[in-house]
């Protein structure tokens, strides 16, 4: 399987006191269309890894390559453009822009990417329909429940048809019913559209259906479980 | 300290870069996206932004009122002292020094209103150490004016007070020369007349013909300014009627940087200084008020950023470039500042009108005061918005989303030192 995202000797040190290596050395290859789950105890470097994979932070050493493009070769603007078009993010606390309605939040990445208005309108409607949020399109985040906000966040992450979606504890702030709904949403987009997902989660429900489970400990990959026949293409 | 300077220097460079036409054009293309975003951010926090607007508006109102009061007072003073113009409407400038180049400088001085060259040097006379001033036959500096009688060759005019002190009368001989190692060397001039001196320039001077002065000084190697020779070294510049004194002085000082202005104690100088004294405190108050307004804008802009770190971080995570977020914050501040400015201009105009009716203050609101208020308010907003916008531009999405402290330089110097505590 061809890797769409590769991390090589990835390390991140934070300048706290004498310096703390939150991520010591991680090598990881994410196949196209795979559903990858990263799991591990708190403080083991999962979120740091995800931030580096998403170009939200710069590694202290090592590099990340997405679709053949090395992050180290990109300046801040280049990295922003890459995030805009090739990466979708889902956060634990939803992080919708509170000034915008649900449909405006979904449309935002497309507007940032400069898509034509007609296309933005049709794709926004389609994504809200697909996530079951059409009836709440004109509502602001304050008027939505946690589950609904996360559905909108998923729609937003998929807006620009990204190469990969990175999710950081997407069900960490939801009850079990909403967690199951969100997991089902992820699985459906992975199964039906072949969307690549990398999800950081403690939720065993994600790991059950993953093509690859990365178990981390103390800033390193402790174990990497690859499962066959789970749909990676 | 050096690091801070480096950071500020880099900030300035980035600021200039962000104003590059290409970047501004790019942002302009995204205005349909960022304009409504900025507008909503302002509308969602109406009370806070209203207070910022009012803070700026108050600054503009005070600025305009003080401008109107000070300008009105200045005009009032100028009106009252109009009768006390410069005697013989002359501002005399001595060029002096090796760098004096009268012909060129005089050509440039012509727009001021008019000029004439005269010679001035310090001599030893039988009436003591005095200035000898050599004037052309049609000089406006002759006590009787350019059309009155002037002394002929070998004749001199002496101030009456000086003549009385030295016991000189018309027809007497006045020795003029210099002291040399071999003793006094000079010539005798006949006192052709006495005159009343009205200013310091002529009060201690013996007036002779320009030719006589140049020849004698050249022969004696005398003169306080420059090498000896038949060369005039002073110029009198006439003030053109209608030109303001301040403009004229500035112009003359730019034409003759090495020159000295002879107008101490003249009525024009007195009124000029009086107006200056009147305006100086007003300027200080105006600057202070606007600075306080700027601090208000700064605090609220900073608060606005710090409370919205996560939102701005998300915007960056979704692909907004650093410059775009920088411009977005500027746009938000600009909207508030524009509102405050309009409110301030209207309020300032109303305040001046109200004071004009209810008090005896001489108020005069000019377009230049309004323009000054606009420029200062924009500068005030710009300076106040720069730091918050720069902090946000430099922070990584993770720093913003995690609500971490922000430093001017998030990577090396500032963040690792951290003694200031950041924002």
Short mmCIF file of C-alpha atoms in Angstrom, two decimals, chain B residues 70-318:
data_model
loop_
_atom_site.label_atom_id
_atom_site.label_comp_id
_atom_site.label_asym_id
_atom_site.label_seq_id
_atom_site.Cartn_x
_atom_site.Cartn_y
_atom_site.Cartn_z
CA UNK B 70 -5.13 77.49 20.46
CA UNK B 71 -5.45 78.41 16.79
CA UNK B 72 -8.15 80.94 17.60
CA UNK B 73 -5.99 82.45 20.33
CA UNK B 74 -2.97 82.57 18.03
CA UNK B 75 -4.96 84.36 15.35
CA UNK B 76 -6.33 86.68 18.00
CA UNK B 77 -2.83 87.54 19.26
CA UNK B 78 -1.54 87.96 15.71
CA UNK B 79 -4.44 90.28 14.96
CA UNK B 80 -3.71 92.43 17.97
CA UNK B 81 -0.02 92.73 17.16
CA UNK B 82 -0.42 93.38 13.43
CA UNK B 83 0.53 97.00 13.94
CA UNK B 84 3.82 95.89 15.46
CA UNK B 85 5.41 94.51 12.35
CA UNK B 86 9.17 94.32 11.97
CA UNK B 87 10.79 97.79 11.60
CA UNK B 88 11.52 98.40 7.97
CA UNK B 89 10.04 94.90 7.47
CA UNK B 90 13.47 93.40 7.47
CA UNK B 91 14.89 90.22 8.79
CA UNK B 92 18.64 90.51 8.63
CA UNK B 93 20.70 87.39 8.20
CA UNK B 94 24.47 87.41 8.51
CA UNK B 95 25.90 84.61 6.42
CA UNK B 96 29.38 84.47 7.83
CA UNK B 97 31.91 81.65 7.79
CA UNK B 98 33.83 79.88 5.07
CA UNK B 99 30.73 78.09 3.85
CA UNK B 100 28.93 81.26 2.90
CA UNK B 101 27.99 81.32 -0.75
CA UNK B 102 25.96 84.49 -1.10
CA UNK B 103 25.15 84.44 -4.81
CA UNK B 104 23.57 80.98 -4.77
CA UNK B 105 21.81 81.39 -1.45
CA UNK B 106 20.48 84.77 -2.46
CA UNK B 107 18.99 83.36 -5.60
CA UNK B 108 17.09 80.87 -3.44
CA UNK B 109 16.12 83.54 -0.97
CA UNK B 110 14.35 85.63 -3.59
CA UNK B 111 10.94 83.90 -3.14
CA UNK B 112 10.89 85.08 0.44
CA UNK B 113 10.21 88.60 -0.75
CA UNK B 114 13.46 90.34 -1.58
CA UNK B 115 16.99 90.74 -0.37
CA UNK B 116 20.00 92.91 -0.49
CA UNK B 117 23.67 92.24 0.13
CA UNK B 118 25.56 94.34 2.61
CA UNK B 119 28.96 94.25 4.23
CA UNK B 120 29.52 94.03 7.97
CA UNK B 121 32.75 93.84 9.84
CA UNK B 122 34.13 94.75 13.24
CA UNK B 123 36.49 97.73 13.27
CA UNK B 124 38.42 99.86 15.69
CA UNK B 125 37.16 103.44 15.42
CA UNK B 126 37.92 106.66 17.20
CA UNK B 127 34.54 106.07 18.90
CA UNK B 128 35.54 102.63 20.14
CA UNK B 129 35.16 99.10 18.78
CA UNK B 130 32.16 99.23 16.44
CA UNK B 131 30.52 97.43 13.56
CA UNK B 132 31.05 98.96 10.16
CA UNK B 133 28.12 98.31 7.85
CA UNK B 134 28.60 98.95 4.16
CA UNK B 135 25.36 99.63 2.30
CA UNK B 136 24.60 99.99 -1.40
CA UNK B 137 23.38 103.45 -2.51
CA UNK B 138 19.80 102.19 -2.94
CA UNK B 139 19.78 100.09 0.24
CA UNK B 140 16.57 99.89 2.23
CA UNK B 141 18.68 99.90 5.38
CA UNK B 142 19.63 103.57 5.11
CA UNK B 143 17.85 105.44 7.89
CA UNK B 144 16.15 107.67 5.30
CA UNK B 145 15.09 104.66 3.18
CA UNK B 146 16.18 103.66 -0.31
CA UNK B 147 15.10 106.98 -1.86
CA UNK B 148 16.62 109.23 0.81
CA UNK B 149 20.11 110.82 0.76
CA UNK B 150 23.00 108.44 1.37
CA UNK B 151 26.59 109.37 2.26
CA UNK B 152 29.09 109.79 -0.55
CA UNK B 153 32.60 108.29 -0.78
CA UNK B 154 34.61 108.85 2.42
CA UNK B 155 31.50 109.78 4.39
CA UNK B 156 29.77 107.93 7.25
CA UNK B 157 26.49 108.05 9.17
CA UNK B 158 26.65 107.53 12.94
CA UNK B 159 23.82 106.60 15.37
CA UNK B 160 22.83 109.61 17.43
CA UNK B 161 23.34 107.88 20.77
CA UNK B 162 26.81 106.72 19.73
CA UNK B 163 27.73 110.18 18.48
CA UNK B 164 26.61 111.77 21.74
CA UNK B 165 28.66 109.26 23.74
CA UNK B 166 31.75 109.88 21.59
CA UNK B 167 31.24 113.65 21.28
CA UNK B 168 30.90 113.50 17.51
CA UNK B 169 29.04 115.99 15.40
CA UNK B 170 28.40 116.25 11.67
CA UNK B 171 31.59 117.33 9.88
CA UNK B 172 33.90 115.66 12.39
CA UNK B 173 36.40 113.03 11.30
CA UNK B 174 35.90 109.43 12.40
CA UNK B 175 38.90 107.10 12.21
CA UNK B 176 38.00 103.59 11.03
CA UNK B 177 40.54 100.75 10.85
CA UNK B 178 42.10 97.78 12.58
CA UNK B 179 44.88 97.26 15.06
CA UNK B 180 48.02 95.76 13.51
CA UNK B 181 51.34 94.75 15.12
CA UNK B 182 52.66 98.07 13.88
CA UNK B 183 49.78 100.05 15.40
CA UNK B 184 46.51 101.42 14.13
CA UNK B 185 45.92 101.25 10.39
CA UNK B 186 42.86 102.78 8.78
CA UNK B 187 41.22 105.81 7.18
CA UNK B 188 39.29 108.80 8.27
CA UNK B 189 35.60 109.20 7.35
CA UNK B 190 33.69 112.45 7.55
CA UNK B 191 30.57 112.21 9.74
CA UNK B 192 27.95 113.20 7.16
CA UNK B 193 24.98 112.88 9.54
CA UNK B 194 23.41 111.32 12.60
CA UNK B 195 20.45 108.93 12.66
CA UNK B 196 18.02 107.29 15.10
CA UNK B 197 18.61 103.54 15.23
CA UNK B 198 15.47 101.43 15.68
CA UNK B 199 17.03 98.01 16.06
CA UNK B 200 20.05 96.17 17.35
CA UNK B 201 21.49 95.67 13.91
CA UNK B 202 22.18 99.34 13.33
CA UNK B 203 22.31 100.75 16.86
CA UNK B 204 26.03 100.07 17.29
CA UNK B 205 27.03 100.41 13.63
CA UNK B 206 28.75 103.07 11.58
CA UNK B 207 27.14 103.22 8.15
CA UNK B 208 29.34 103.78 5.10
CA UNK B 209 29.03 103.15 1.37
CA UNK B 210 29.36 99.55 0.27
CA UNK B 211 32.32 100.29 -2.02
CA UNK B 212 34.20 102.13 0.74
CA UNK B 213 33.58 99.28 3.18
CA UNK B 214 34.73 96.55 0.79
CA UNK B 215 37.85 98.38 -0.33
CA UNK B 216 38.93 99.33 3.18
CA UNK B 217 38.28 95.89 4.63
CA UNK B 218 40.12 94.27 1.74
CA UNK B 219 43.09 96.54 2.18
CA UNK B 220 43.24 95.98 5.93
CA UNK B 221 42.59 92.24 5.85
CA UNK B 222 39.89 92.86 8.41
CA UNK B 223 36.58 91.30 9.07
CA UNK B 224 35.28 88.75 11.49
CA UNK B 225 33.90 86.49 8.85
CA UNK B 226 35.94 84.68 6.25
CA UNK B 227 39.06 85.75 4.47
CA UNK B 228 39.62 89.33 3.59
CA UNK B 229 38.62 90.52 0.19
CA UNK B 230 36.13 92.64 -1.64
CA UNK B 231 33.24 90.34 -0.93
CA UNK B 232 30.02 91.15 0.90
CA UNK B 233 29.29 88.70 3.66
CA UNK B 234 25.84 89.55 4.89
CA UNK B 235 22.39 89.67 3.44
CA UNK B 236 19.18 91.37 4.46
CA UNK B 237 16.02 89.48 3.53
CA UNK B 238 12.69 91.26 3.24
CA UNK B 239 9.54 89.55 4.40
CA UNK B 240 6.98 89.31 1.65
CA UNK B 241 3.69 90.67 2.85
CA UNK B 242 1.15 87.90 3.37
CA UNK B 243 3.70 85.23 4.22
CA UNK B 244 3.46 84.08 7.80
CA UNK B 245 6.32 84.68 10.13
CA UNK B 246 6.74 81.01 10.97
CA UNK B 247 6.91 79.99 7.29
CA UNK B 248 9.37 82.76 6.58
CA UNK B 249 11.63 81.83 9.47
CA UNK B 250 11.60 78.17 8.50
CA UNK B 251 12.41 79.06 4.92
CA UNK B 252 15.23 81.39 5.85
CA UNK B 253 16.71 78.83 8.20
CA UNK B 254 16.69 76.26 5.42
CA UNK B 255 18.33 78.72 3.00
CA UNK B 256 20.95 79.91 5.45
CA UNK B 257 21.68 77.15 7.94
CA UNK B 258 24.79 78.91 9.23
CA UNK B 259 23.19 82.28 9.53
CA UNK B 260 22.06 84.20 12.58
CA UNK B 261 18.71 85.86 12.84
CA UNK B 262 18.83 89.44 14.10
CA UNK B 263 15.50 90.18 15.58
CA UNK B 264 15.96 89.91 19.32
CA UNK B 265 13.59 92.23 21.12
CA UNK B 266 11.71 93.25 18.01
CA UNK B 267 7.91 93.37 18.37
CA UNK B 268 7.48 90.59 15.84
CA UNK B 269 9.75 88.35 17.85
CA UNK B 270 7.91 89.17 21.06
CA UNK B 271 4.51 88.34 19.59
CA UNK B 272 5.92 85.25 17.90
CA UNK B 273 7.30 83.95 21.20
CA UNK B 274 4.05 84.81 22.98
CA UNK B 275 2.04 82.76 20.51
CA UNK B 276 4.58 79.93 20.84
CA UNK B 277 4.18 79.95 24.61
CA UNK B 278 0.44 79.82 24.16
CA UNK B 279 0.57 76.85 21.79
CA UNK B 280 3.18 74.72 23.53
CA UNK B 281 1.06 73.57 26.52
CA UNK B 282 -1.90 72.99 24.23
CA UNK B 283 0.27 70.69 22.10
CA UNK B 284 1.39 68.75 25.16
CA UNK B 285 -2.19 68.31 26.37
CA UNK B 286 -3.36 67.26 22.90
CA UNK B 287 -0.57 64.70 22.57
CA UNK B 288 -1.26 63.34 26.07
CA UNK B 289 -4.97 62.95 25.42
CA UNK B 290 -4.39 61.11 22.17
CA UNK B 291 -1.75 58.93 23.79
CA UNK B 292 -4.24 57.96 26.50
CA UNK B 293 -6.84 57.21 23.85
CA UNK B 294 -4.23 55.08 22.06
CA UNK B 295 -3.54 53.18 25.27
CA UNK B 296 -7.25 52.50 25.62
CA UNK B 297 -7.43 51.12 22.10
CA UNK B 298 -4.29 49.07 22.73
CA UNK B 299 -5.64 47.49 25.90
CA UNK B 300 -8.91 46.49 24.34
CA UNK B 301 -7.24 45.15 21.19
CA UNK B 302 -4.91 43.08 23.33
CA UNK B 303 -7.77 41.82 25.47
CA UNK B 304 -9.70 40.97 22.34
CA UNK B 305 -6.79 38.89 21.06
CA UNK B 306 -6.10 37.13 24.35
CA UNK B 307 -9.73 36.13 24.75
CA UNK B 308 -9.90 34.79 21.22
CA UNK B 309 -6.65 32.89 21.04
CA UNK B 310 -8.43 29.61 20.32
CA UNK B 311 -10.62 31.04 17.59
CA UNK B 312 -7.69 32.67 15.87
CA UNK B 313 -5.68 29.47 16.24
CA UNK B 314 -8.48 27.53 14.59
CA UNK B 315 -8.55 30.03 11.77
CA UNK B 316 -4.85 29.43 11.26
CA UNK B 317 -5.27 25.67 11.53
CA UNK B 318 -7.88 25.80 8.80
#
